[in-house]
Coordinates of C-alpha atoms in Angstrom, one line a residue:
M8 CA 1.8 9.4 -23.7
R9 CA -0.8 11.5 -21.9
I10 CA -1.9 10.3 -18.5
L11 CA -4.1 11.4 -15.7
V12 CA -3.1 10.6 -12.1
L13 CA -5.9 10.7 -9.5
G14 CA -3.9 11.9 -6.5
G15 CA -0.3 12.5 -7.5
T16 CA 1.1 14.5 -4.6
W17 CA 2.3 11.9 -2.1
F18 CA 3.9 8.5 -1.8
L19 CA 2.7 6.2 -4.5
G20 CA 0.9 8.9 -6.5
K21 CA 3.9 11.1 -6.4
S22 CA 6.2 8.2 -7.3
I23 CA 4.0 7.5 -10.3
V24 CA 4.1 11.1 -11.4
D25 CA 7.9 11.1 -11.0
E26 CA 8.2 7.9 -13.1
A27 CA 5.9 9.3 -15.8
L28 CA 7.9 12.5 -16.1
R29 CA 11.1 10.5 -16.2
R30 CA 9.7 8.8 -19.3
G31 CA 8.9 12.1 -20.9
W32 CA 5.1 11.7 -20.6
D33 CA 2.5 14.5 -20.4
V34 CA 1.0 14.3 -16.9
T35 CA -2.2 15.8 -15.4
T36 CA -3.0 15.3 -11.7
F37 CA -6.4 15.7 -10.0
N38 CA -6.8 16.1 -6.3
R39 CA -8.2 18.5 -3.7
G40 CA -5.0 20.4 -3.2
R41 CA -4.9 19.6 0.5
S42 CA -2.3 16.8 0.9
G43 CA 1.2 17.4 -0.4
R44 CA 2.3 19.8 -3.1
D45 CA 1.7 19.5 -6.8
V46 CA 4.8 18.5 -8.8
P47 CA 5.8 21.6 -10.7
E48 CA 6.1 19.9 -14.1
V49 CA 2.5 18.6 -14.2
R50 CA -0.8 20.1 -15.2
A51 CA -2.5 20.2 -11.8
V52 CA -6.3 20.3 -11.7
H53 CA -7.9 20.7 -8.3
G54 CA -11.3 19.4 -7.4
D55 CA -13.3 16.8 -5.5
R56 CA -13.6 13.4 -7.2
T57 CA -17.0 12.9 -5.4
E58 CA -18.5 15.9 -7.1
V59 CA -20.0 15.4 -10.6
T60 CA -19.4 19.0 -11.5
D61 CA -15.7 18.7 -10.7
L62 CA -15.4 15.4 -12.5
N63 CA -17.1 16.8 -15.7
R64 CA -14.8 19.8 -15.6
L65 CA -11.8 17.4 -15.4
A66 CA -13.1 15.2 -18.2
S67 CA -13.3 18.2 -20.5
Q68 CA -9.6 18.6 -20.2
G69 CA -8.9 15.1 -21.7
P70 CA -8.5 12.9 -23.5
W71 CA -5.8 10.8 -21.9
D72 CA -4.2 7.5 -22.9
A73 CA -4.7 6.3 -19.3
V74 CA -6.0 7.1 -15.9
I75 CA -4.0 5.8 -12.9
D76 CA -6.1 5.9 -9.8
T77 CA -4.1 6.1 -6.5
S78 CA -6.6 8.0 -4.4
S79 CA -9.6 5.7 -3.9
S80 CA -8.4 3.7 -0.9
E81 CA -10.8 5.6 1.5
L82 CA -13.7 5.9 -0.9
P83 CA -16.8 3.7 -1.1
P84 CA -17.5 1.9 -4.4
R85 CA -20.2 4.4 -5.5
D86 CA -17.7 7.2 -5.5
V87 CA -15.2 5.1 -7.5
R88 CA -18.0 4.4 -9.9
L89 CA -18.8 8.1 -10.2
A90 CA -15.3 9.0 -11.3
A91 CA -15.0 6.0 -13.6
Q92 CA -18.2 6.8 -15.4
A93 CA -17.4 10.5 -15.7
L94 CA -14.0 9.7 -17.3
R95 CA -15.0 6.6 -19.3
D96 CA -15.0 8.5 -22.6
A97 CA -12.0 10.7 -21.7
A98 CA -9.4 7.9 -21.2
S99 CA -8.4 4.8 -23.2
R100 CA -7.7 2.7 -20.1
W101 CA -7.8 2.8 -16.3
V102 CA -5.1 1.5 -14.0
H103 CA -6.6 1.0 -10.6
V104 CA -4.5 0.6 -7.4
S105 CA -6.4 -1.9 -5.3
T106 CA -5.3 -4.4 -2.6
V107 CA -4.8 -8.1 -1.9
S108 CA -7.6 -7.6 0.7
V109 CA -10.2 -8.0 -2.1
Y110 CA -9.5 -11.8 -1.9
A111 CA -11.9 -13.9 0.2
G112 CA -9.0 -16.1 1.2
W113 CA -6.6 -13.4 2.4
P114 CA -4.7 -13.7 4.7
H115 CA -5.4 -17.4 5.2
Q116 CA -4.6 -18.8 1.8
T117 CA -1.9 -18.6 -0.9
L118 CA -3.3 -16.2 -3.5
T119 CA -3.2 -16.1 -7.3
E120 CA -5.2 -13.8 -9.6
S121 CA -7.7 -16.6 -10.0
S122 CA -8.5 -16.7 -6.3
E123 CA -12.1 -15.8 -5.3
V124 CA -12.8 -12.1 -4.9
L125 CA -15.2 -10.7 -2.2
D126 CA -18.6 -9.8 -3.6
C127 CA -19.6 -6.1 -3.3
P128 CA -21.9 -4.1 -5.6
S129 CA -20.5 -1.2 -7.5
D130 CA -23.0 1.2 -6.0
A131 CA -22.4 0.3 -2.4
D132 CA -21.9 3.1 0.2
D133 CA -19.4 3.0 3.0
S134 CA -21.7 0.8 5.2
F135 CA -21.3 -2.3 3.0
G136 CA -19.3 -5.3 4.2
H137 CA -18.1 -6.6 7.5
T138 CA -14.9 -7.7 9.3
G139 CA -14.7 -11.3 10.4
S140 CA -14.1 -12.2 14.0
D141 CA -10.5 -13.2 13.2
G142 CA -9.9 -10.1 11.2
S143 CA -10.8 -11.7 7.9
P144 CA -12.5 -10.8 5.6
T145 CA -12.4 -7.1 6.2
K146 CA -14.9 -4.4 5.5
Y147 CA -12.0 -2.6 3.7
G148 CA -11.6 -5.6 1.4
F149 CA -15.3 -5.6 0.5
Q150 CA -15.2 -1.9 -0.2
K151 CA -12.1 -2.2 -2.5
A152 CA -13.7 -5.2 -4.3
G153 CA -16.7 -3.0 -5.0
G154 CA -14.4 -0.3 -6.3
E155 CA -12.9 -2.8 -8.7
R156 CA -16.3 -3.8 -9.9
A157 CA -17.2 -0.1 -10.5
V158 CA -14.1 0.4 -12.7
S159 CA -14.7 -2.9 -14.5
E160 CA -18.3 -1.9 -15.4
A161 CA -17.1 1.4 -16.8
F162 CA -13.9 0.3 -18.6
G163 CA -14.3 -3.5 -19.2
E164 CA -11.2 -5.0 -20.8
R165 CA -9.6 -1.6 -20.7
A166 CA -9.2 -1.8 -16.9
V167 CA -6.1 -3.0 -15.0
F168 CA -6.1 -3.8 -11.3
L169 CA -3.0 -3.7 -9.2
R170 CA -3.3 -5.6 -6.0
P171 CA -0.4 -4.9 -3.7
G172 CA -0.1 -6.1 -0.1
V173 CA 2.3 -3.7 1.7
I174 CA 4.1 -0.8 -0.1
L175 CA 7.2 0.6 1.6
G176 CA 9.8 3.2 0.8
P177 CA 10.7 6.9 1.0
G178 CA 7.6 9.0 1.6
E179 CA 5.6 6.3 3.4
Y180 CA 2.7 7.7 5.2
V181 CA 1.5 4.6 7.1
G182 CA 4.6 4.3 9.2
R183 CA 5.5 0.6 9.1
L184 CA 9.1 0.8 8.0
P185 CA 9.7 4.2 9.6
W186 CA 8.6 2.8 13.0
W187 CA 11.0 -0.2 12.7
L188 CA 13.8 2.1 11.7
H189 CA 13.2 4.5 14.5
R190 CA 12.9 1.6 16.9
A191 CA 16.2 0.1 15.7
G192 CA 17.8 3.5 16.0
R193 CA 17.0 3.6 19.7
G194 CA 19.1 0.5 20.3
G195 CA 18.9 -1.8 23.2
P196 CA 16.9 -5.1 23.2
V197 CA 14.4 -5.1 20.4
L198 CA 11.3 -7.2 20.7
A199 CA 11.1 -9.3 17.5
P200 CA 8.3 -11.6 16.4
A201 CA 9.5 -15.2 15.8
P202 CA 10.2 -17.1 13.6
A203 CA 13.2 -15.1 12.2
D204 CA 13.0 -17.0 8.9
R205 CA 9.4 -16.0 8.2
L206 CA 9.2 -14.6 4.7
I207 CA 7.7 -11.1 4.1
Q208 CA 6.9 -9.7 0.7
P209 CA 6.6 -5.8 0.8
V210 CA 7.4 -3.9 -2.4
D211 CA 9.2 -0.7 -2.9
V212 CA 6.9 2.2 -3.9
R213 CA 9.2 3.1 -6.8
D214 CA 8.9 -0.4 -8.2
V215 CA 5.1 -0.3 -7.9
A216 CA 5.2 3.1 -9.7
A217 CA 7.2 1.8 -12.6
F218 CA 4.9 -1.2 -13.0
A219 CA 1.8 1.0 -12.9
A220 CA 3.4 3.1 -15.6
D221 CA 4.1 0.0 -17.7
Q222 CA 0.5 -1.1 -17.4
A223 CA -0.7 2.4 -18.4
A224 CA 1.2 2.0 -21.6
A225 CA 0.2 -1.6 -22.2
T226 CA -2.7 -2.8 -24.4
T227 CA -4.2 -5.6 -22.3
G228 CA -6.2 -5.5 -19.0
G229 CA -6.7 -7.7 -16.1
A230 CA -5.5 -8.1 -12.5
F231 CA -2.0 -8.4 -11.0
N232 CA -0.8 -9.3 -7.5
V233 CA 1.9 -6.9 -6.7
A234 CA 4.3 -8.5 -4.2
H235 CA 8.0 -9.0 -3.9
P236 CA 8.7 -12.3 -5.7
E237 CA 11.8 -13.1 -3.6
G238 CA 10.8 -11.4 -0.4
M239 CA 13.0 -11.2 2.7
S240 CA 13.1 -13.0 6.0
F241 CA 11.8 -11.0 9.0
G242 CA 15.2 -11.6 10.6
D243 CA 17.1 -10.1 7.7
F244 CA 14.7 -7.2 7.5
L245 CA 15.2 -6.3 11.2
L246 CA 19.0 -6.9 11.0
A247 CA 19.1 -4.5 8.0
C248 CA 17.2 -1.9 10.1
L249 CA 19.8 -2.2 12.8
A250 CA 22.7 -2.1 10.4
V251 CA 21.5 1.0 8.5
T252 CA 20.8 2.9 11.7
E253 CA 24.2 1.9 13.2
A254 CA 22.5 1.5 16.5
D255 CA 23.7 -0.6 19.4
G256 CA 20.7 -2.9 19.5
H257 CA 20.0 -6.6 19.5
L258 CA 17.0 -8.7 18.6
V259 CA 15.0 -10.6 21.2
W260 CA 12.9 -13.2 19.4
V261 CA 9.6 -14.0 21.0
E262 CA 7.2 -16.8 19.9
P263 CA 3.9 -15.6 18.5
E264 CA 1.8 -17.2 21.3
L265 CA 3.7 -15.2 23.9
L266 CA 3.2 -12.0 22.0
V267 CA -0.5 -12.6 21.8
E268 CA -0.6 -13.6 25.4
H269 CA 0.9 -10.2 26.3
G270 CA -1.7 -8.4 24.2
V271 CA 0.5 -7.3 21.3
R272 CA -1.7 -6.4 18.3
Q273 CA -0.7 -8.0 15.1
W274 CA 0.0 -5.9 12.0
T275 CA 0.0 -2.6 13.9
E276 CA 1.9 -2.7 17.2
L277 CA 4.6 -4.8 15.5
P278 CA 4.3 -3.7 11.9
L279 CA 4.4 -6.4 9.2
W280 CA 3.8 -9.2 11.8
R281 CA 0.8 -11.4 11.4
T282 CA 0.4 -15.0 12.2
H283 CA -2.0 -16.0 9.4
T284 CA -0.3 -18.4 7.1
G285 CA -1.3 -16.7 3.9
V286 CA -0.5 -13.1 4.7
W287 CA 2.9 -13.3 3.0
S288 CA 2.0 -16.1 0.5
V289 CA 1.0 -14.0 -2.5
N290 CA 1.9 -15.4 -5.9
A291 CA 3.3 -12.5 -8.1
D292 CA 4.3 -14.6 -11.1
H293 CA 1.8 -12.9 -13.4
A294 CA 3.1 -9.5 -12.5
V295 CA 6.7 -10.6 -13.0
T296 CA 5.8 -11.9 -16.4
G297 CA 4.1 -8.6 -17.0
G298 CA 7.3 -6.6 -16.2
L299 CA 7.3 -6.2 -12.4
R300 CA 10.9 -5.7 -11.2
C301 CA 11.6 -5.4 -7.5
R302 CA 14.8 -4.1 -6.0
P303 CA 16.3 -5.8 -3.0
L304 CA 14.4 -4.8 0.2
A305 CA 17.7 -3.9 1.8
E306 CA 17.9 -1.0 -0.7
T307 CA 14.4 0.1 0.3
I308 CA 15.4 0.1 4.0
T309 CA 18.6 2.1 3.3
D310 CA 16.8 4.7 1.1
T311 CA 13.9 5.1 3.6
W312 CA 16.4 5.8 6.4
A313 CA 18.2 8.3 4.3
W314 CA 14.9 10.0 3.6
L315 CA 14.0 10.1 7.3
R316 CA 17.4 11.5 8.2
A317 CA 17.0 14.2 5.7
D318 CA 13.9 15.4 7.6
G319 CA 11.6 13.3 5.5
R320 CA 8.1 14.2 6.5
P321 CA 5.1 12.2 5.2
V322 CA 1.8 13.7 4.6
D323 CA -0.2 13.6 7.9
H324 CA -2.3 10.5 8.0
P325 CA -4.2 8.9 10.9
R326 CA -2.8 5.5 10.2
W327 CA 0.7 6.6 11.2
A328 CA -0.4 6.8 14.9
E329 CA -1.8 3.2 14.7
H330 CA 1.6 1.6 14.2
G331 CA 4.3 0.8 16.7
L332 CA 4.7 -0.7 20.1
A333 CA 4.9 1.8 23.0
P334 CA 8.4 1.7 24.6
E335 CA 6.9 1.2 28.1
K336 CA 4.9 -1.8 26.8
E337 CA 7.9 -3.3 25.1
A338 CA 9.9 -2.9 28.3
R339 CA 7.2 -4.6 30.4
I340 CA 7.0 -7.5 28.0
L341 CA 10.8 -8.0 27.8
A342 CA 11.0 -7.8 31.6
A343 CA 8.3 -10.3 32.1
L344 CA 9.9 -12.7 29.6
A345 CA 13.2 -12.3 31.3
S346 CA 11.8 -13.1 34.7
D347 CA 10.1 -16.2 33.3
S348 CA 13.3 -17.6 31.8

């Protein structure tokens, strides 16, 4: 099996490379050589995927049984289309890492693969789309939907779309789980978003990588929602963070209305917390039938803490700074709640 990974040096891309090498596959990676280090066992090609000359040079080094694209999250549809068209005759299929944000109903509705997808042309630039007043739909979702359309136009039934919600695990660059682990490690009263029994569905990066590899080797196309089928309650998630860090901390559960009243930003200041009813209501039955296997999230938490303690350093990314509640703001909110009780 010969595959080309667009990206391949950090988090999901590197996990896919590691999984492919474990299976004994021949792996080529393509990136600019700026983020992370090339895995020694791969054939590394450096270039800019938005430049036709670089893409044509890459295509000449094929063919491949599959392309797995992990590096299009910040690209407009027209740049995704450029790469898909350049590699159309050099690869048998294309596995595209997309997002649940492509759905018009996210995060308000329960989602299946038949749910309506946002409409965006495949030649759109980065100005296309908008973000709704309540945060839905998002410009990001429109852009990713346009990227899917670009791949579909180039590869047709040979295209596979993976639509994860949140991916966690060792090497995470966004900073969601690392922030909660560091916060748990500081101990003391920990502001926690009620209700404690709210289900969350993040998936481990290694499980997404294995599923992406499975789909690269498959013979059918289509879309898959990639979410943890069992999930974990927010309460158990935070208790696991406290347990693995062995900190002297305790959870202070606060109702969503009070958090909003105190100006806590959903999704970022308290990572993984969002009040919309559909945000963690993603049906992953199709992916499970297709072979998705998700380890318990407690294992993801344990392994991520081990990675952090071993001086785990993600690739620098601006989204890391977006996540987490400042200690002084948390203290002010806790003090105000205590005085009101």
